[in-house]
mmCIF file of C-alpha atoms in Angstrom:
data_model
loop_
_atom_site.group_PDB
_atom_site.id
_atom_site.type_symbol
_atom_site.label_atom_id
_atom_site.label_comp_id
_atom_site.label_asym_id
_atom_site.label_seq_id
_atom_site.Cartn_x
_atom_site.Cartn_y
_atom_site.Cartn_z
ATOM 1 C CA UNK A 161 92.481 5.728 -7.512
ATOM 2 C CA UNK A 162 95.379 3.857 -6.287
ATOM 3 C CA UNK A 163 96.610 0.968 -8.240
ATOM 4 C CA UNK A 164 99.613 -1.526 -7.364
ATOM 5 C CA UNK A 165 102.619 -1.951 -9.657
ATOM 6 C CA UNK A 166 103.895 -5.103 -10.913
ATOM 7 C CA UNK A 167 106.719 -5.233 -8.549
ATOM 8 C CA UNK A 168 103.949 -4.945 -5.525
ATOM 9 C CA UNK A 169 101.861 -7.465 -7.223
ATOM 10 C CA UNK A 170 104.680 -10.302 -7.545
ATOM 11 C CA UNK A 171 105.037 -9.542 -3.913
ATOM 12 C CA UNK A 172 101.505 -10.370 -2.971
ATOM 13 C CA UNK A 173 101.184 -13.292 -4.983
ATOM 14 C CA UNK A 174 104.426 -14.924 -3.528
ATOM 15 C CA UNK A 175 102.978 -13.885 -0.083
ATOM 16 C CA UNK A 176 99.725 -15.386 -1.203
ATOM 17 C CA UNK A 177 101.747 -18.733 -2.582
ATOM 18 C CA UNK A 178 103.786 -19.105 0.487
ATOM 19 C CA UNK A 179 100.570 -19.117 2.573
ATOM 20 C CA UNK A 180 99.203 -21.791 0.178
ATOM 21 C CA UNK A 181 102.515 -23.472 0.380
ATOM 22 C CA UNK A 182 102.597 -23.705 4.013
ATOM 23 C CA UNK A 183 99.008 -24.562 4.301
ATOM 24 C CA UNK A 184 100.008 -27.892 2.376
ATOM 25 C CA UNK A 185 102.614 -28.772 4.374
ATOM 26 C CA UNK A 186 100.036 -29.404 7.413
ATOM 27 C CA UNK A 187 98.094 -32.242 5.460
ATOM 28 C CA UNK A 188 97.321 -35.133 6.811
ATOM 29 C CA UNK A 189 99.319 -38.012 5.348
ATOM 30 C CA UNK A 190 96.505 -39.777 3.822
ATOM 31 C CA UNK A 191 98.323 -41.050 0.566
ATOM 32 C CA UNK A 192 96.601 -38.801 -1.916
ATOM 33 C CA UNK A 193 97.955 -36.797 -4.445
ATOM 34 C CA UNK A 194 97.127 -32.827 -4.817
ATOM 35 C CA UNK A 195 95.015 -33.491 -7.581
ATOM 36 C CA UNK A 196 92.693 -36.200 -5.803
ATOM 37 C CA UNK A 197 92.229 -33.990 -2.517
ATOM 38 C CA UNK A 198 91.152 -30.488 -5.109
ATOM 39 C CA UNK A 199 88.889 -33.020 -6.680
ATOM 40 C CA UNK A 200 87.610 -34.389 -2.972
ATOM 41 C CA UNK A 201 87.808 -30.134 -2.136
ATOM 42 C CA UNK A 202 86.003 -29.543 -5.320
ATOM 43 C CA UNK A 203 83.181 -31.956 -4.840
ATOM 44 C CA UNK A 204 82.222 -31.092 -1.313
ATOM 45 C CA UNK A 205 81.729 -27.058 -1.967
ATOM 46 C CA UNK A 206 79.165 -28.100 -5.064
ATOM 47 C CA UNK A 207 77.826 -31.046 -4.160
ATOM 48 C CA UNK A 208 76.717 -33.784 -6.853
ATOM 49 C CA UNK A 209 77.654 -32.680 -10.693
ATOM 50 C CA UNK A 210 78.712 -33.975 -13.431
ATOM 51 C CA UNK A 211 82.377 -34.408 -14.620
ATOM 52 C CA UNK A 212 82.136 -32.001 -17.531
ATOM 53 C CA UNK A 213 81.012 -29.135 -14.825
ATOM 54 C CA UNK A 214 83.601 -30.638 -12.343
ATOM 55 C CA UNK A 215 86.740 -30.137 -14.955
ATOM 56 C CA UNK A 216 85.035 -26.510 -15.771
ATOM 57 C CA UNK A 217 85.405 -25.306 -11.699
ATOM 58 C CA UNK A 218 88.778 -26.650 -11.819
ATOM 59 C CA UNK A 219 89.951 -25.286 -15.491
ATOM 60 C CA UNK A 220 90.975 -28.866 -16.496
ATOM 61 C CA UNK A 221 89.322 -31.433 -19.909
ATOM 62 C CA UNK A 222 87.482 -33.853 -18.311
ATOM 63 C CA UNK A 223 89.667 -36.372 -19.678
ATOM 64 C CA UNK A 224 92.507 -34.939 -17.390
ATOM 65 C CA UNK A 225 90.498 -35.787 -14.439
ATOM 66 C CA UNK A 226 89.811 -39.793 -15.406
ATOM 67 C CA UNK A 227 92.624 -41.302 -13.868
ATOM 68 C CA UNK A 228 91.952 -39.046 -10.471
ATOM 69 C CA UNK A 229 88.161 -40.051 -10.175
ATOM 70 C CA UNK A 230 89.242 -43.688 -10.943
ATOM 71 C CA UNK A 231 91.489 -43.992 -8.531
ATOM 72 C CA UNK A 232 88.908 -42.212 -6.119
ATOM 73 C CA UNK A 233 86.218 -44.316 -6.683
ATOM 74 C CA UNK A 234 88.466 -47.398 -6.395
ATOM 75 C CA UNK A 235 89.161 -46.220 -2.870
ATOM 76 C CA UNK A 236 85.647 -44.973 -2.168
ATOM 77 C CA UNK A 237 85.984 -42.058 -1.835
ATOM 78 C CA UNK A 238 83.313 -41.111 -4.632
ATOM 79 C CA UNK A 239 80.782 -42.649 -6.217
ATOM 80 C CA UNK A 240 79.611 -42.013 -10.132
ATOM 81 C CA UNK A 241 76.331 -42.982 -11.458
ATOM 82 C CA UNK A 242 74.006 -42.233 -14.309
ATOM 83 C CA UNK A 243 72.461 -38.972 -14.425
ATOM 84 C CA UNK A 244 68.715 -40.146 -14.453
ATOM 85 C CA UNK A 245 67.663 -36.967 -16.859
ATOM 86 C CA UNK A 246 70.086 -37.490 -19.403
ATOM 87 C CA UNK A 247 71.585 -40.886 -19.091
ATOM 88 C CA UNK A 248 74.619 -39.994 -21.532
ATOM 89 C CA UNK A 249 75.894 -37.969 -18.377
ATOM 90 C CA UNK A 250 77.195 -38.865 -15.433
ATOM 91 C CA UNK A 251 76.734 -37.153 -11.991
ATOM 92 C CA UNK A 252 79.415 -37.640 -9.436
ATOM 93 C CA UNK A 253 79.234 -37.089 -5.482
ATOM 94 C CA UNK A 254 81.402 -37.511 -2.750
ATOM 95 C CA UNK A 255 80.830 -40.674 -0.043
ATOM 96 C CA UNK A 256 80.667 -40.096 3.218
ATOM 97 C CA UNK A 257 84.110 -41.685 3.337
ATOM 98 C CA UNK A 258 85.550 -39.268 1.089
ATOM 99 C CA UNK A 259 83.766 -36.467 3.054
ATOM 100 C CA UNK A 260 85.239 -37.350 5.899
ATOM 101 C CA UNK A 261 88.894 -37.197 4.518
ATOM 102 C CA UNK A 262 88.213 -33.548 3.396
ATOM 103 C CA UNK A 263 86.894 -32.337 6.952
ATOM 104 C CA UNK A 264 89.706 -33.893 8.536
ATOM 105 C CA UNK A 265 91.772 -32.510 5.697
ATOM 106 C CA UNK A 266 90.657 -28.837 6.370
ATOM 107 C CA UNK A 267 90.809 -29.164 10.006
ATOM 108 C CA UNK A 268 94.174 -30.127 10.399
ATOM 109 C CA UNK A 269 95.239 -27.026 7.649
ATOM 110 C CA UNK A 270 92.634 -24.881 9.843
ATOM 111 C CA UNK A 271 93.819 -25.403 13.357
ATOM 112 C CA UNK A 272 97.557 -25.310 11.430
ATOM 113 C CA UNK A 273 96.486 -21.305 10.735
ATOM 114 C CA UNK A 274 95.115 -20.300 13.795
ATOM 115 C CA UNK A 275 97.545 -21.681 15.804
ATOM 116 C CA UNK A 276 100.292 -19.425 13.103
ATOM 117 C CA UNK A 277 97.392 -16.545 13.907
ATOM 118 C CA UNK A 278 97.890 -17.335 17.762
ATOM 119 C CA UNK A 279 101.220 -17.355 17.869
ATOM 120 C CA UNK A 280 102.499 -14.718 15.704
ATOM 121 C CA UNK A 281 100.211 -11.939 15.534
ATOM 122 C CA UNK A 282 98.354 -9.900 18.205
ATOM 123 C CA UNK A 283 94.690 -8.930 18.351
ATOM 124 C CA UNK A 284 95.165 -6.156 15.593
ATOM 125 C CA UNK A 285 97.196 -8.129 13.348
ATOM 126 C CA UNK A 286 94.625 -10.321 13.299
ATOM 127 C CA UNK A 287 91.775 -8.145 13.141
ATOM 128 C CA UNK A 288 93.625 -6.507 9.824
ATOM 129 C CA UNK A 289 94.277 -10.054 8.250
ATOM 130 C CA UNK A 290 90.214 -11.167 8.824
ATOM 131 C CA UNK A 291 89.493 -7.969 7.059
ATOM 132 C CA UNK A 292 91.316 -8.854 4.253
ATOM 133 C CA UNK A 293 89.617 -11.808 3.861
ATOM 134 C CA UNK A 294 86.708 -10.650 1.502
ATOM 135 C CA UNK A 295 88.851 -9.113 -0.229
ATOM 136 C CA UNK A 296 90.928 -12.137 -1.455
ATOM 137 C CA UNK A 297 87.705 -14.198 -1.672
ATOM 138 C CA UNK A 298 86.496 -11.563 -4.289
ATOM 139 C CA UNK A 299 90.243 -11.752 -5.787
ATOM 140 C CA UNK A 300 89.835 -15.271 -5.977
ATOM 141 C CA UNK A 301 87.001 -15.290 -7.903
ATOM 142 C CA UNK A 302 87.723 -12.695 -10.296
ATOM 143 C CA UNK A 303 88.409 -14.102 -13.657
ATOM 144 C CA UNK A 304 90.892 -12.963 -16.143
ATOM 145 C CA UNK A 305 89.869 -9.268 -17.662
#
């Protein structure tokens, strides 16, 4: 079995950060911090929850993500209510306002990348890098060992 060293491992992760890194750059300026668009991000792969399972899938205390949701819902962005089977929790869900910012958010980042794929790689470069992709999504949700 093949393994990778450390050395070749820092080297993927900073290839993996720049990615990330560059990704960000081609945000729309919608005046949002990082946090508030991985909490818009968060919200729109699972749908309605509740805080508590919210600051799990993002490996923060829930009372780390108060100001964020505040500041979301002023805007409406999201909206909170009472969860109606246990009315000590509450459930929290994206508007279609706040939906809306995320699409546009990942399109602009999207069309960023495959314009970067267009432009800088040919047909087997690319076909390599889309093979790699279930790969990294398996990497990505691999937790510690």
């Amino acid at each position: 079995m093949t393994t990778i060293d450390v050395a070749e491992a820092t080297r993927l992760r900073e290839a993996i950060m720049s990615v990330a890194r560059a990704a960000r750059t081609h945000r729309p300026d919608h005046g949002l911090p990082l946090t508030q668009i991985t909490v818009l991000g968060y919200l729109d792969r699972s749908g309605t929850t509740t805080v508590a399972a919210l600051a799990d899938r993002m490996h923060v205390r829930v009372q780390s993500l108060t100001v964020s949701m505040n500041k979301l819902d002023d805007a409406g962005l999201i909206v909170r209510r009472t969860d109606p089977l246990d009315r000590r929790r509450q459930l929290v869900e994206l508007t279609e306002a706040g939906r809306a910012l995320i699409l546009d958010d990942r399109a602009q980042r999207d069309a960023w990348l495959a314009q970067s794929f267009a432009d800088n790689f040919d047909d087997t470069e690319r076909g390599l890098m889309m093979l790699c992709v279930p790969l990294f999504e398996r990497l990505a949700t691999e937790r510690s060992r």
